[in-house]
XYZ file of C-alpha atoms in Angstrom:
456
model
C -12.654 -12.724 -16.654
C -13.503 -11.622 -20.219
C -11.506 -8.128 -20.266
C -12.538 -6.979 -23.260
C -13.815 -3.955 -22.303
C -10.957 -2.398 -20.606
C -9.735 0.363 -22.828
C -6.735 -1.120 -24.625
C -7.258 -0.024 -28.261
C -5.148 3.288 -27.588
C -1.485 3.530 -28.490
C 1.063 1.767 -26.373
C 3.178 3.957 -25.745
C 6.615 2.356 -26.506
C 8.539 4.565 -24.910
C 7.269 3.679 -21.295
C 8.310 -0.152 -21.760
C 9.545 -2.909 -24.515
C 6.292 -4.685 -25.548
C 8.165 -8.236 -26.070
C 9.362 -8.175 -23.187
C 5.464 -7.855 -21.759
C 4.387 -10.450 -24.322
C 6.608 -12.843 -23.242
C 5.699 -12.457 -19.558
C 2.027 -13.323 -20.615
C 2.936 -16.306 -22.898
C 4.632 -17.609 -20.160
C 1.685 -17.327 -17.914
C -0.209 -18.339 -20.801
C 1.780 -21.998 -20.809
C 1.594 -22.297 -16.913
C -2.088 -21.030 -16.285
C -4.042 -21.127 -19.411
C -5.631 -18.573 -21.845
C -7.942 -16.993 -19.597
C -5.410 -16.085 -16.654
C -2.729 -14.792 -19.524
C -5.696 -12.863 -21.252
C -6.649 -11.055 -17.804
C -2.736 -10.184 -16.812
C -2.079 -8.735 -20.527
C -4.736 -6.841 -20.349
C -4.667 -5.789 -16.979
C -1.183 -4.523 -17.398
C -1.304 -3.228 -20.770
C -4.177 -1.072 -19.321
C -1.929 0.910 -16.627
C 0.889 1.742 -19.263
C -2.059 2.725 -22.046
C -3.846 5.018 -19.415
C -2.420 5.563 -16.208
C 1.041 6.528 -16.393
C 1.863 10.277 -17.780
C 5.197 10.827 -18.311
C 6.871 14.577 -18.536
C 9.808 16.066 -19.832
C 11.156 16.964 -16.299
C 11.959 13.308 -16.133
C 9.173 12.379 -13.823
C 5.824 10.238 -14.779
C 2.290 11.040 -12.784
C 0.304 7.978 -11.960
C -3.517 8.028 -11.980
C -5.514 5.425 -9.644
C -7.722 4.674 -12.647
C -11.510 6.324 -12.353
C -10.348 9.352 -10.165
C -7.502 11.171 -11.576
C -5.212 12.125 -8.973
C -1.814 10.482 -7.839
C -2.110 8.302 -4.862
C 1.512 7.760 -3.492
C 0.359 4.557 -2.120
C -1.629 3.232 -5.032
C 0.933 4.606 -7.594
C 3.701 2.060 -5.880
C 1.512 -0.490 -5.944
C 0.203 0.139 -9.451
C 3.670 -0.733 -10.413
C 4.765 -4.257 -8.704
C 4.113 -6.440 -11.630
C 5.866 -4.696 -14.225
C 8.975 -4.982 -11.002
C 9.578 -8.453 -12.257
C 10.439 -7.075 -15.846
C 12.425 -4.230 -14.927
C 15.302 -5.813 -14.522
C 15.834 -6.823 -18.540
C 13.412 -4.078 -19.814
C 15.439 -0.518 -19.609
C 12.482 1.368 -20.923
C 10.708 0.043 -18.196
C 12.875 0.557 -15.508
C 13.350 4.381 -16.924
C 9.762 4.624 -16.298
C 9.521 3.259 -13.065
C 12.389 5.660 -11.922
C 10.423 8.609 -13.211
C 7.425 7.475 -10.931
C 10.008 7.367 -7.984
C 11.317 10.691 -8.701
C 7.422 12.224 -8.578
C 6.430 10.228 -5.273
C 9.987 11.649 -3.816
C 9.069 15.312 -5.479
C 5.772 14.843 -3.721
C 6.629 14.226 -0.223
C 8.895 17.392 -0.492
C 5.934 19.499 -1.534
C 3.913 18.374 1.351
C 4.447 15.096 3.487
C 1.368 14.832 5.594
C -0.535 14.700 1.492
C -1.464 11.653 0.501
C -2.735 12.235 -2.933
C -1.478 14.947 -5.555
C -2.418 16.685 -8.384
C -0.657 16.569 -12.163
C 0.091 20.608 -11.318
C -1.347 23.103 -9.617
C -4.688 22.917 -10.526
C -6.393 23.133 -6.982
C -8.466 19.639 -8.008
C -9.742 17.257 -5.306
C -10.914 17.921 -1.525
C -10.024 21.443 -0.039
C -10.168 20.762 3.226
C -9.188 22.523 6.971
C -5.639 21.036 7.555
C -3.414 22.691 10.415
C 0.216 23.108 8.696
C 1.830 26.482 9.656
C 3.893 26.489 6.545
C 2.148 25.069 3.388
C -1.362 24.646 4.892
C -3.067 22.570 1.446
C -1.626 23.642 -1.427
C -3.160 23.400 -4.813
C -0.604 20.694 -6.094
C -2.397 18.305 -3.239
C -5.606 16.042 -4.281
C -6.607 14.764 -0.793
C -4.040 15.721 2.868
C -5.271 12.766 5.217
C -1.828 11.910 6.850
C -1.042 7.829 6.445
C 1.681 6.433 7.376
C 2.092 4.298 4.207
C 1.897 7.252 1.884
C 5.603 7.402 3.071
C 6.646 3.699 3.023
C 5.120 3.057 0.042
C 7.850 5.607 -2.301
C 10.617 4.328 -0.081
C 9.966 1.155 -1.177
C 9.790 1.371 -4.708
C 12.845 3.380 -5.193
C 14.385 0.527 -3.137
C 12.975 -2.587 -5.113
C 14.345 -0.525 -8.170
C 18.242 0.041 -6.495
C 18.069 -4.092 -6.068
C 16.422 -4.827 -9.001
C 18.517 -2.921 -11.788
C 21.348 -1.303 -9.128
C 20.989 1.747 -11.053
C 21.014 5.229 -8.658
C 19.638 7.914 -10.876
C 16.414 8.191 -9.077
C 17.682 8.723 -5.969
C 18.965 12.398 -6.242
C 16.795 14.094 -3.751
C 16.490 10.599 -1.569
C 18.665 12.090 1.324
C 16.193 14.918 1.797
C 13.489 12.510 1.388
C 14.541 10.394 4.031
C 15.574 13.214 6.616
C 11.721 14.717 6.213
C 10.245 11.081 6.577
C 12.446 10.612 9.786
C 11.471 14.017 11.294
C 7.894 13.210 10.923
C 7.561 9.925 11.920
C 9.227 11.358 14.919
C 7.041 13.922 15.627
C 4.406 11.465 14.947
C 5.693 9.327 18.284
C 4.106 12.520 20.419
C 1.010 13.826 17.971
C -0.050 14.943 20.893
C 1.970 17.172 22.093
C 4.603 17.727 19.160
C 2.331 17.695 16.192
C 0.990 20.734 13.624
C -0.907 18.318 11.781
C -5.084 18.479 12.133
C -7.636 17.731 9.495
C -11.315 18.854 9.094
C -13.991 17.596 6.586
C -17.410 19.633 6.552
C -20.494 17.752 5.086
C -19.204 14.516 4.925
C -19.518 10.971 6.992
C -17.316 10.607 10.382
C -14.813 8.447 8.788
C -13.357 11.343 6.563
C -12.843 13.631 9.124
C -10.452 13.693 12.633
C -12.179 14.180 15.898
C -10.923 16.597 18.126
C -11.177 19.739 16.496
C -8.693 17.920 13.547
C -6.491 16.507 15.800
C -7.398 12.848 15.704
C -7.361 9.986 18.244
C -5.465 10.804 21.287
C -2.866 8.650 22.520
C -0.084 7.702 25.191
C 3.767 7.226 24.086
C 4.305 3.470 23.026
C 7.340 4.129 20.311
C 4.977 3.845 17.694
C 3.859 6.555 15.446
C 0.773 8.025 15.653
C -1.794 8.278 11.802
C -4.750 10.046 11.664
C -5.793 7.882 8.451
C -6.165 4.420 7.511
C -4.879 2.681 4.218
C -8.123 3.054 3.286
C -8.366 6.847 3.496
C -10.991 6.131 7.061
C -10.326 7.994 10.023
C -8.049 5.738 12.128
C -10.241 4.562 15.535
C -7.072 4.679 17.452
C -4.175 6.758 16.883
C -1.405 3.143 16.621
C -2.019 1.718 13.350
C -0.183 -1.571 13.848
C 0.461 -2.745 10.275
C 1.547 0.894 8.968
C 3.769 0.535 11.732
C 4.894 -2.472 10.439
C 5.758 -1.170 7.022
C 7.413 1.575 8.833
C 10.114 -0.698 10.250
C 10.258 -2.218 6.903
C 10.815 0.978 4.739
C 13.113 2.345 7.541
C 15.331 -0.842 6.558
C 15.715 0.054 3.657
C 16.418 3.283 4.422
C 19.741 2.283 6.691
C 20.938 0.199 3.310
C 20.236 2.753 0.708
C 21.955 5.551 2.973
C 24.747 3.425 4.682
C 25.495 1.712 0.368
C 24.275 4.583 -1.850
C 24.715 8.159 -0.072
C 27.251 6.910 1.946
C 25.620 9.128 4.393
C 26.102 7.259 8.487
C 24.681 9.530 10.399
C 21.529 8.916 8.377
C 21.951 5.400 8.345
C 22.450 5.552 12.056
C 18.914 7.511 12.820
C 16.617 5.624 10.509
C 18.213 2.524 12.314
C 17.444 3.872 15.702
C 13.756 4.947 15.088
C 13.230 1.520 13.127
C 13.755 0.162 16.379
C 11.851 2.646 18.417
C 9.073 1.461 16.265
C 9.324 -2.489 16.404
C 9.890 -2.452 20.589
C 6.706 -0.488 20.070
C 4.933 -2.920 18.043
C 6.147 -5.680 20.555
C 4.848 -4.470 23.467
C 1.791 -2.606 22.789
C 0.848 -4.172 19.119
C 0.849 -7.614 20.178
C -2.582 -8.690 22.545
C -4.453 -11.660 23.830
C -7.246 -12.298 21.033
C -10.552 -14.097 21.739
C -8.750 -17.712 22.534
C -6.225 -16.775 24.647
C -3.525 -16.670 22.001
C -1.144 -13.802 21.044
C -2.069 -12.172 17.779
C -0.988 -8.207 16.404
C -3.730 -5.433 17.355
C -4.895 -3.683 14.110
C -5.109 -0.484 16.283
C -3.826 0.868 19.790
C -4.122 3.807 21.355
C -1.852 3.106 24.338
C -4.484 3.644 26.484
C -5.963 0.405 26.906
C -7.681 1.190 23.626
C -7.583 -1.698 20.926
C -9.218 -2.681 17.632
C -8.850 -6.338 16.661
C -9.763 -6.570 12.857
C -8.482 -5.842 9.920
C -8.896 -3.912 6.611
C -8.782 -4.927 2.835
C -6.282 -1.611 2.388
C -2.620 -2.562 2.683
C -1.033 -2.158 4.260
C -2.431 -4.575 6.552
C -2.483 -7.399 9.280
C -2.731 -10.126 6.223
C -0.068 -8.152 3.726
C 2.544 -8.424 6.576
C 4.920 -11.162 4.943
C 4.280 -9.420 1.308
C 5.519 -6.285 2.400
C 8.455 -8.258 4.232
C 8.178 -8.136 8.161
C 7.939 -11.551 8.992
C 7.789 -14.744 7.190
C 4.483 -16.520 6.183
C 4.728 -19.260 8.873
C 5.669 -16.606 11.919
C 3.740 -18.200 14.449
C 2.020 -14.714 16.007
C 1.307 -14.060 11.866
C -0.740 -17.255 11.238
C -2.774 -16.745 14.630
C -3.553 -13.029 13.440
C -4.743 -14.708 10.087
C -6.492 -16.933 11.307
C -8.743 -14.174 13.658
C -8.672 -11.778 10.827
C -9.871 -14.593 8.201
C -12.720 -15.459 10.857
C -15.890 -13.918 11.627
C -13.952 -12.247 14.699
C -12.981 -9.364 12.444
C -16.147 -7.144 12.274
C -14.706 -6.929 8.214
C -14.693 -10.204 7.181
C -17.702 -11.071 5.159
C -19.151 -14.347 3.649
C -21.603 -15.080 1.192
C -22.470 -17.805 -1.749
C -20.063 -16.271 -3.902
C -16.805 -15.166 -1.828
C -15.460 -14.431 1.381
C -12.962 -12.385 2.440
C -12.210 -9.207 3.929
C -13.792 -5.627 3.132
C -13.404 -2.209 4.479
C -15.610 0.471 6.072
C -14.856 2.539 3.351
C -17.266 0.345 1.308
C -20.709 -1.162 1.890
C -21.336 -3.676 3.978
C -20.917 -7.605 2.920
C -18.478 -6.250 0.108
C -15.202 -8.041 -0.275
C -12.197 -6.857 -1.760
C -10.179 -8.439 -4.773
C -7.033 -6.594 -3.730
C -7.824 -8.941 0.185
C -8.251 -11.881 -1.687
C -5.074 -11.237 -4.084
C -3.099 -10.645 -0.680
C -4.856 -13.655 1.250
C -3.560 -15.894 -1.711
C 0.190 -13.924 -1.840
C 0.695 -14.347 1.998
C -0.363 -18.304 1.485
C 1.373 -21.285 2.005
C -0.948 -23.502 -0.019
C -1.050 -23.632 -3.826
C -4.343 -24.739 -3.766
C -5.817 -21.614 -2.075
C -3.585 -19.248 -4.427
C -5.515 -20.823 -7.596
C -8.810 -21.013 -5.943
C -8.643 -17.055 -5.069
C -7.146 -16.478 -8.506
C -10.112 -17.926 -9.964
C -12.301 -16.457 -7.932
C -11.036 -13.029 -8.928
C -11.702 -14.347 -12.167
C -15.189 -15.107 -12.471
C -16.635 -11.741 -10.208
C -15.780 -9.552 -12.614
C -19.082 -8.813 -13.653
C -18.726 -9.350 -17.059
C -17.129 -5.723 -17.173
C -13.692 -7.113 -17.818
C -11.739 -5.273 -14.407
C -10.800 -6.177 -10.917
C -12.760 -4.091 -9.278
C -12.383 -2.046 -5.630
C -14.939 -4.606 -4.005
C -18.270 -6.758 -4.666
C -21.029 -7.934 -2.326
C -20.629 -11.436 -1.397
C -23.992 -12.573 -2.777
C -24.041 -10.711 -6.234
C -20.689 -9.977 -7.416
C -22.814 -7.681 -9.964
C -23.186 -5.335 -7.120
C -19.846 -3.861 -7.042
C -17.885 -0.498 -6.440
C -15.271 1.623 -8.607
C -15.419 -0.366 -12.303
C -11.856 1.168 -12.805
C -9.596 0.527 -9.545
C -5.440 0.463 -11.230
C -4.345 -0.973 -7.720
C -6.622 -3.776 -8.175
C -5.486 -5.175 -11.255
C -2.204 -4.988 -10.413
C -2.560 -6.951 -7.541
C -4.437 -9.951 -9.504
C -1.601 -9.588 -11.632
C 0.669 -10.285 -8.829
C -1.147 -12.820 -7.726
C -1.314 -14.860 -11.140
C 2.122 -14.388 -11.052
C 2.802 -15.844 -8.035
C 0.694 -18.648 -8.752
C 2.842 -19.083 -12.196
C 6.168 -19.070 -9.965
C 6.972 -15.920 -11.994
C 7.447 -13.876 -9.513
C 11.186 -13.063 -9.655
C 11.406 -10.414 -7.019
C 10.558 -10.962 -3.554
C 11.171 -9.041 0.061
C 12.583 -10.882 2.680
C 11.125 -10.687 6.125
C 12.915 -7.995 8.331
C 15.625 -8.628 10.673
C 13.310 -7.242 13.051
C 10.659 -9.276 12.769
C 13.140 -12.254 12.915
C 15.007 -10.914 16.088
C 11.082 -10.896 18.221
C 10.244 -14.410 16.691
C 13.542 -15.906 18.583
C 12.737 -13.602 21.462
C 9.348 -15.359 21.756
């Protein structure tokens, strides 16, 4: 991957990060991986602190995806995991990081059905018919499909920033962050009959829109909460999305340590603890199926109906991210037969071709795989071997354009989508890092997730 046509030449800004402390992450990579791998993660990085990352004099930063300039919460916490494994020795880095916390937290104040905001009120993005009795879509909101991850996602990162530097000053408005993330997920268990939320898109394919007059996918009670949207911003086919689930549990973890060790707040403590387990009995019994062979392996979507998708999506979070987002371990026995279906022509996303093969999304063509898939397949590996073969395969689709892009067609990696994707790089970078064993910060897998392995 020859990245020199990423936009680099612009000042670096200084203030966002220490630039040794960057260089000597890439020489490092440099001695374990070669020139080529080291060239890609220096400029990949260097890329999302030159032109991503605003930050403002209210002590918050605003995170662009890359080619469409709004704030993803999801994509703006991923965005960020390389530059994790620095924060811990780079201050300037770590103060930036907390600024991006303090916007996601900011965000899901404003409105926490949003996924994607605005950098102000400037009434940008998709203004669509979303039921809300009190903010309805305000101007400060890019794009209001309700996901569960756009919630998980800024719970983790101010977490993996409390463990990496132990430093609390991001984590002023956390309480009320975590007491509106409860209450919806909660309300979320009975969309049906509990929920304000609906969403309506005129003019535009079924998968950005909700069925039901707005209301989504109807359901039956399973402990789970109900999404109307996918990681990938599709219309959920069911209303269960098993891996946001997943990530639910996980984030809800952290949200018993940072209240029961930080705020010092039990009661708190004691009701993310009780609707993390709501959550994983609900995954249990009505996430785990029988797949094709007879074997056990997780649902991508239920509906508690009898209702049940088995695939998977190149968005994360998903089926194949599960150990990297820590709920189970890489050799769970239920995870490896779920890889193994999802990494097979079973999933009706999976694609191969003579150049690649790996998963995609229907929120790209058809026969289109995605980097940020093939970065996960090779995170969630046990083998070496298949982490360097999928780094260099990230490597060498490029196109010549010098980025990781949001997918290419498994034949003709010159046919490609979104020649600026932030979330993509990042997640090569992660991957290169793994594969460098510099990865110095990793999740464990959920006590959860351990407790139903020695149940099974």
């Amino acid at each position: 991957m020859k990245l020199s046509r990423i936009n680099d030449d612009g000042p670096h800004d200084s203030a966002l990060h220490d630039p040794e402390a960057l260089a000597g992450l890439v020489d490092a990579v440099r001695d374990r991986l070669g020139e080529a791998v080291a060239d890609a993660v220096g400029r990949c990085m260097s890329d999302t602190l030159a032109r991503t990352i605003t930050r403002h004099p209210d002590g918050t930063a605003f995170v662009i995806t890359g080619d469409i300039p709004a704030m993803w919460l999801r994509d703006s916490t991923t965005q960020l995991a390389p530059f994790l494994h620095l924060a811990g020795t780079d201050a300037r880095l770590a103060d930036t990081i907390a600024a991006v916390s303090r916007r996601q937290q900011a965000s899901i104040l404003h409105d926490p059905y949003a996924n994607a905001f605005n950098d102000g009120p400037t009434g940008g993005g998709h203004r669509d018919r979303t039921g809300d009795p009190v903010t309805g879509q305000s101007p400060w909101v890019w794009e209001r499909k309700y996901e569960i991850d756009s919630l998980a996602y800024p719970v983790q990162l101010a977490y993996d920033l409390w463990q990496i530097t132990g430093r609390t000053d991001h984590l002023g408005q956390l309480g009320q962050v975590a007491r509106t993330i409860i209450d919806l997920w909660r309300t979320e268990q009975r969309h049906d009959e509990a929920s304000p939320y609906t969403f309506e898109r005129t003019d535009c394919p079924p998968s950005d829109t909700l069925v039901r007059d707005g209301r989504g996918p109807g359901t039956t009670f399973t402990g789970m909460t109900w999404a109307g949207f996918r990681p990938s911003d599709d219309a959920c086919r069911y209303g269960y999305n098993v891996p946001g689930n997943a990530f639910a549990v996980v984030a809800l973890g952290y949200l018993v340590r940072l209240a029961s060790e930080v705020l010092h707040d039990d009661q708190l403590a004691d009701d993310a603890a009780a609707l993390r387990s709501e959550l994983e009995r609900g995954i249990r019994e009505h996430g785990v199926v029988v797949g094709p062979q007879g074997e056990q392996v997780y649902a991508y979507e239920v509906d508690g109906r009898g209702g049940v998708l088995l695939a998977d999506d190149a968005n994360s979070p998903s089926l194949l991210s599960l150990p990297f987002l820590g709920w189970c371990r890489a050799d769970d026995p239920l995870y490896t037969a779920t890889r193994d279906l999802i990494l097979s022509e079973a999933n009706p996303y999976h694609y191969s071709g003579t150049t690649a093969s790996g998963i995609g999304s229907p929120h790209t063509p058809e026969r289109h795989v995605w980097p940020i898939a093939l970065a996960i397949q090779g995170l969630t590996s046990t083998d070496p071997a298949e982490r360097r073969r999928l780094l260099d395969l990230i490597l060498t689709t490029d196109a010549g354009t010098g980025a990781v892009h949001e997918s290419f067609h498994v034949d003709d990696p010159g046919t490609y989508t979104r020649e600026w994707f932030s979330w993509a790089n990042a997640m090569f970078c992660e991957l290169a890092l793994e594969t460098a064993g510099l990865r110095s910060y990793r999740r464990p897998a959920t006590e959860a997730a351990t407790e139903g392995e020695a149940a099974r």
